[in-house]
Each structure stands twice: as C-alpha cells, then as structure tokens.
Tab-separated table of C-alpha atoms in Angstrom:
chain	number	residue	atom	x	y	z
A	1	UNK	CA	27.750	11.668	-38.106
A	2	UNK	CA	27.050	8.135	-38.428
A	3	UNK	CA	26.309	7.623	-34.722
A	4	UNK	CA	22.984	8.508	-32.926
A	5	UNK	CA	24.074	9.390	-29.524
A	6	UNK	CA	20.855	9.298	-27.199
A	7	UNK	CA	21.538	11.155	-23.741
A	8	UNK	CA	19.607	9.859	-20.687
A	9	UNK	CA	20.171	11.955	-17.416
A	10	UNK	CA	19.490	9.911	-14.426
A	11	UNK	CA	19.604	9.701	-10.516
A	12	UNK	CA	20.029	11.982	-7.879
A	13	UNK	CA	23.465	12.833	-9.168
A	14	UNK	CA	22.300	13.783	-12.545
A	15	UNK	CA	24.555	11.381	-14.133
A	16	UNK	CA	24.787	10.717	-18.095
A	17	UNK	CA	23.781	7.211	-19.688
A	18	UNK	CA	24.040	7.020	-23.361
A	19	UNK	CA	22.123	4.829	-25.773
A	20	UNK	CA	24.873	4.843	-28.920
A	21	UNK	CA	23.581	3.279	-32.078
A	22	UNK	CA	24.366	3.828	-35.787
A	23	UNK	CA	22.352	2.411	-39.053
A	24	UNK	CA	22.627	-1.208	-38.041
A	25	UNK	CA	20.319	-0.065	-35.357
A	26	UNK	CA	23.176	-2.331	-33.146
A	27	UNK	CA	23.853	-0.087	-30.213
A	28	UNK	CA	25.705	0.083	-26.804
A	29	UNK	CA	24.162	1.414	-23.461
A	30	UNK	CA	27.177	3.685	-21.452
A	31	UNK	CA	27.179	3.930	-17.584
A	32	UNK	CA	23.638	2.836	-17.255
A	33	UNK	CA	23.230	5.238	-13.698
A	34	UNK	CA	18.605	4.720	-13.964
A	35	UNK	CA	17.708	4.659	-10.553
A	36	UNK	CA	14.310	5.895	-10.343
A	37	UNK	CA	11.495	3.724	-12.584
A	38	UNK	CA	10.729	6.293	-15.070
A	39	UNK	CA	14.700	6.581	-15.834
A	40	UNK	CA	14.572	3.036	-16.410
A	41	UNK	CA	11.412	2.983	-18.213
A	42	UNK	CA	12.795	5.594	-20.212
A	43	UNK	CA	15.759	3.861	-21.608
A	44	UNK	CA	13.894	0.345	-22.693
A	45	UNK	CA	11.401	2.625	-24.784
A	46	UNK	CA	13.873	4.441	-26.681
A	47	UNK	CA	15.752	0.695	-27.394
A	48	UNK	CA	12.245	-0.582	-27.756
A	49	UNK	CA	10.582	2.118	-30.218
A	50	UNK	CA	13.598	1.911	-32.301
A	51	UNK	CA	14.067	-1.339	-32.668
A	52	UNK	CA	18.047	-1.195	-31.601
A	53	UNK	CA	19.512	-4.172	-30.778
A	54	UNK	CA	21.879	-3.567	-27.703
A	55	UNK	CA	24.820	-5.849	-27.838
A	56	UNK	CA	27.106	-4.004	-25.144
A	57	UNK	CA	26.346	-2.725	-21.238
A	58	UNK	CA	29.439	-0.861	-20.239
A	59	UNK	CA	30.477	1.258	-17.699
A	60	UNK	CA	33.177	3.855	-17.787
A	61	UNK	CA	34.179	3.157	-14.504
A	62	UNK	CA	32.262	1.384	-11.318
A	63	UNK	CA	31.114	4.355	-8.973
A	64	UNK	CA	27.198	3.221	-8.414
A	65	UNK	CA	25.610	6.271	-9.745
A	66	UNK	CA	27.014	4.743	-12.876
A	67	UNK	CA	25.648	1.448	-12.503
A	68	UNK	CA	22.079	1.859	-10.567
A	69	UNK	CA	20.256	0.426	-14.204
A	70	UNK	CA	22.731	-2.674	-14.715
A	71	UNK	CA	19.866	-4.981	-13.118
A	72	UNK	CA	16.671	-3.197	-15.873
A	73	UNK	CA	19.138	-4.001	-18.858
A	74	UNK	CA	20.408	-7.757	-17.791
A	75	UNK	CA	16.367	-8.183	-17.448
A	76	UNK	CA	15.482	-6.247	-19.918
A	77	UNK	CA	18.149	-7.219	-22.852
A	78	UNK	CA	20.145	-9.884	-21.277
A	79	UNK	CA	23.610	-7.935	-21.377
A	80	UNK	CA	25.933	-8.216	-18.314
A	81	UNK	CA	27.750	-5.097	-17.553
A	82	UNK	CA	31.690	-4.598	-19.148
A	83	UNK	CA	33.944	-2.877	-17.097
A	84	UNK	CA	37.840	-2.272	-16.829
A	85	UNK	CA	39.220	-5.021	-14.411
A	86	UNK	CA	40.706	-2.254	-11.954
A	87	UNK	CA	37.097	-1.442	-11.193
A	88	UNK	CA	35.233	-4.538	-10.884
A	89	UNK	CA	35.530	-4.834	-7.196
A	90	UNK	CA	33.484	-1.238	-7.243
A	91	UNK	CA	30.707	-3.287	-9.592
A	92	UNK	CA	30.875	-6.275	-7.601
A	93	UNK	CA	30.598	-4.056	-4.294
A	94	UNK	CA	27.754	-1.925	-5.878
A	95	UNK	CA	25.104	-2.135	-2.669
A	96	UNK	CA	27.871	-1.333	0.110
A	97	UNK	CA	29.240	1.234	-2.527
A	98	UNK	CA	25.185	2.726	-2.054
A	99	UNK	CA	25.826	1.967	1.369
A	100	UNK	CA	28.768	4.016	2.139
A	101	UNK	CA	28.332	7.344	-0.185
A	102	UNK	CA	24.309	7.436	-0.285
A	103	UNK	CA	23.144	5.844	2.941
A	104	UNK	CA	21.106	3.948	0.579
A	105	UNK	CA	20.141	0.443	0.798
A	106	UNK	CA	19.229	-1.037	-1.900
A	107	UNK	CA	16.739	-3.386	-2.441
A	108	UNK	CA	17.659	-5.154	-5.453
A	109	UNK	CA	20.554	-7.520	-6.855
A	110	UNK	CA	22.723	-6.555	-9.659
A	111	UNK	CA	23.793	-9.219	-12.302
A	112	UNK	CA	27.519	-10.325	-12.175
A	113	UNK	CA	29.898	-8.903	-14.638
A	114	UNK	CA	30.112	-9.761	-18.384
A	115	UNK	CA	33.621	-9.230	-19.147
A	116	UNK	CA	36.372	-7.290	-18.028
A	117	UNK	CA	38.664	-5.273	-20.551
A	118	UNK	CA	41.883	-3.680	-20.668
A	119	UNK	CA	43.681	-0.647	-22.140
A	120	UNK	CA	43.494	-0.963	-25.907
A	121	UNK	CA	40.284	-3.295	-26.038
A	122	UNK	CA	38.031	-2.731	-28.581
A	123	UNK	CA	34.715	-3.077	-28.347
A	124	UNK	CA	32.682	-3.475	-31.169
A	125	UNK	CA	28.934	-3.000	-32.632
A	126	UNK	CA	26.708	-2.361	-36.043
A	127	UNK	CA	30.083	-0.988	-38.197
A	128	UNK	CA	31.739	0.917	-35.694
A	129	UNK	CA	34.291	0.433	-32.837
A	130	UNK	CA	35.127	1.871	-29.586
A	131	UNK	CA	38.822	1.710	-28.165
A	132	UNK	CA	39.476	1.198	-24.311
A	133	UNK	CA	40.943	3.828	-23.290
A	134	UNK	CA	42.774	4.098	-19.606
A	135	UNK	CA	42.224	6.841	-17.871
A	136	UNK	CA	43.252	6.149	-14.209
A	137	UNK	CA	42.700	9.335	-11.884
A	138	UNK	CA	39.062	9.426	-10.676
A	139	UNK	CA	39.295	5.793	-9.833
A	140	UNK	CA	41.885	3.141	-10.597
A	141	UNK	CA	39.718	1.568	-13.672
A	142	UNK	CA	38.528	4.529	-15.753
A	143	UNK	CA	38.337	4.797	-18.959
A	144	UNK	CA	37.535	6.668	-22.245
A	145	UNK	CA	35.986	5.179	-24.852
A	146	UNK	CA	36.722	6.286	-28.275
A	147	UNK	CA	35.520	6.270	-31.501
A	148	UNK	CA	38.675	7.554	-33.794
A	149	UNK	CA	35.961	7.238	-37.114
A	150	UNK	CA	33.597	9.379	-35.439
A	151	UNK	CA	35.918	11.792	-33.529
A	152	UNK	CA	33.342	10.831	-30.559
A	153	UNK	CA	34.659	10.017	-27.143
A	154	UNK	CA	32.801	9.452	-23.769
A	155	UNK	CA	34.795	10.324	-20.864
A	156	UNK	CA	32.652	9.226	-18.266
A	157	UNK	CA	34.120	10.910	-14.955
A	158	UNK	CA	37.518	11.591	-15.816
A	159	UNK	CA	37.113	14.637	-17.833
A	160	UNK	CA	34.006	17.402	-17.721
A	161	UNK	CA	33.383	20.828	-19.320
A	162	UNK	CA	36.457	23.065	-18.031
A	163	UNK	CA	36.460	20.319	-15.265
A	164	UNK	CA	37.263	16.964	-13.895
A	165	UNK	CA	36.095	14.170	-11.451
A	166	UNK	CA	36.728	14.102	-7.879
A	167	UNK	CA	39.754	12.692	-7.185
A	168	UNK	CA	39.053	11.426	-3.343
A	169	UNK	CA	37.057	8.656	-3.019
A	170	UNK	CA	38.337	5.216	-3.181
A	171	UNK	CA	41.455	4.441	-5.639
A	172	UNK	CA	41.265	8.377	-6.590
A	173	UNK	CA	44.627	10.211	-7.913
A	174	UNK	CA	44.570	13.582	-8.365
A	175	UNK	CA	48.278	12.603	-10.151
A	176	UNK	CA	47.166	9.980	-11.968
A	177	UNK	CA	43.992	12.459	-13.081
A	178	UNK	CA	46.511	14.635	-14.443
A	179	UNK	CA	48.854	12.490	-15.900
A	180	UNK	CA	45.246	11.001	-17.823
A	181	UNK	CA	44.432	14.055	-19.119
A	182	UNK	CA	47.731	15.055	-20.149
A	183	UNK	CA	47.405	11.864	-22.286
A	184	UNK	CA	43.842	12.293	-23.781
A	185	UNK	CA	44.838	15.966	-24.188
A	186	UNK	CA	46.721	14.635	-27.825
A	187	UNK	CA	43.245	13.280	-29.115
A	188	UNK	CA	42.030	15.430	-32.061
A	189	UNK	CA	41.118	18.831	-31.264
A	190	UNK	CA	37.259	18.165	-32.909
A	191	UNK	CA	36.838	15.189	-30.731
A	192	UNK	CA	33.349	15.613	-29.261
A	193	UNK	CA	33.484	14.808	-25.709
A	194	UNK	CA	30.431	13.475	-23.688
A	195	UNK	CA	30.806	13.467	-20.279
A	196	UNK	CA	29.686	11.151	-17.525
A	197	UNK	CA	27.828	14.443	-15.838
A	198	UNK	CA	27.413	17.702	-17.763
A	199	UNK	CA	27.139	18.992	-21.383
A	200	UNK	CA	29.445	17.730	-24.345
A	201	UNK	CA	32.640	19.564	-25.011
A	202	UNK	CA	35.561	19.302	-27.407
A	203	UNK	CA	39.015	18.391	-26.870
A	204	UNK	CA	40.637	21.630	-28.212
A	205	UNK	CA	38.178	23.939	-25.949
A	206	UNK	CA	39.387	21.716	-22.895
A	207	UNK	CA	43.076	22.118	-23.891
A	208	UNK	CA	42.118	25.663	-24.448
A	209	UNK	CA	40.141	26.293	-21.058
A	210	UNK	CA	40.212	23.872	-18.778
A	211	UNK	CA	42.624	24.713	-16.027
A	212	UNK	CA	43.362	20.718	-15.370
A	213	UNK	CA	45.124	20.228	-19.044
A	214	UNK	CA	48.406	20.873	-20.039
A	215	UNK	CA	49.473	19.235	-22.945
C-alpha cells in the first residue's frame, strides 16, 4: 500500500485519529479526538519525527470526542478543521457539545472552521485523493472518506466491526444509518475499513457479518 496509516487512540471514549501520509510525506490528520496532553503530544511527534507535512484537519463528523485536538493542530500546523456542512453547527458548538454529553467544561477555544464540503468533494494530498462520502445516520453530516486507489476507507462513526454508531443523539437516524450502509455496502469487498472507534475491518466481512447491512 502506498499509504501509511498511523492510528492514534485518544480520550476517554477511546476514539480513533489517524495520521494518513504516503511518499510525499504530505499527510491528513482524521477526527483529531487528543484530549489529554500526552495524546496531543503524541500526534505532533509522529508529524514532527517524520517530517510530514499536514495539509488537511478533517473530521468525519462533529461529535466532540472527534474534535477535542482541533485547537493542538491549528497551533501546532496551522490547519483549520474540514467538516461536512450538516455538521458544522456540532464543531462550532464543540464546548456546550462537552457540556451536555461529558459534563465537561472546557477550558480552551477551538479555531473556527476551514472549509465545509459536500457529498462528492475530494480532498486531496501528496498523490492521492479522498472522496466525500455521505453517510447520514449517526448524525446529519457524516461521512466516509475514501480512497478508491487504495481500497482504504475511514468510516468514522457510521460503520464499526459487526457494528454501527449510536443513532440517538442529536440529528441521529437509525433509517438514515441504514439506508448509509446499504449504500457503502456496494464499495469493494477488500476495502479496508478504519473505524472512528475499534479495529479495522473489510467491507465484504461487514456485508458478511454485520447484522446492520443488507445489500
């Protein structure tokens, strides 16, 4: 594979943030959930010690345990956080979003939003390219992002190992989840999933095992 997919598990929901680079040493940081120091001190060494060059912050959708690092990287690297437009109101609402499902408050700003895509967006870096994905279901703005070259996709919350996201919280559809799947489902069957909490899987062993999919 030409990617280098770095997994970072952070916060108290043991959430996923990737670090995806390939030989450009260009790379993207996915759902940036550090909240502790060492989970943020953690992902500027790996950028740091191998000299990638980030050039995209995005989340797969805007639940805060997904965005808890956005601040560390705008200081860190300069990038301001990418995010489907159905969501921004959950980026833009990240401290009352800590607020309301933590008890948490935070101490700490997070930068304003960088850009916000749309189905069929493509986001680019070093040679490769990830396609925007919509995914609605867990919330109204989540995606998958794909790389069709790579046979890589990162699901974020939508789809898990023989599971899926929660479907109650705000903008949640367990019909819309469905309908989602149903649709990613029709990706190749040696797509390598990576999940926003969890272990990688494939498409064909979700379309194979996971009770959520039927395609």
């Amino acid at each position: 594979m030409m990617l280098k997919i770095q997994k970072f598990v952070c916060n108290m929901l043991q959430e996923n943030c990737y670090v995806v680079s390939d030989n450009t040493n260009e790379c993207v940081i996915i759902d940036c959930g550090a909240y502790y120091p060492e989970e943020r001190q953690a992902i500027v060494d790996y950028i740091r010690d191998n000299n990638l060059v980030p050039k995209h912050l995005i989340a797969t959708h805007g639940h805060v345990d997904h965005i808890f690092g956005n601040d560390t990287i705008y200081q860190e690297f300069g990038l301001k956080v990418e995010v489907h437009h159905r969501d921004a109101n959950f980026v833009t609402g990240a401290c009352e979003q800590a607020a309301k499902y933590f008890g948490m408050s935070l101490d700490y700003d997070f930068p304003p939003i960088g850009k916000c895509f749309s189905g069929d967006d493509v986001i680019e870096f070093g040679e490769h390219q990830l396609k925007v994905i919509e995914t609605p279901g867990h919330s109204q703005g989540s995606v998958f992002l794909y790389c069709e070259e790579e046979h890589v996709a990162f699901s974020g919350d939508t789809l898990f190992r023989f599971s899926i996201g929660r479907t109650d919280l705000d903008g949640g559809s367990m019909f819309m989840i469905i309908q989602s799947l149903r649709m990613v489902s029709q990706l190749p069957d040696n797509t390598v999933v990576y999940p926003g909490h969890g272990e990688p899987t494939t498409i064909g062993d979700e379309v194979a095992r996971n009770p959520y999919i039927d395609r």
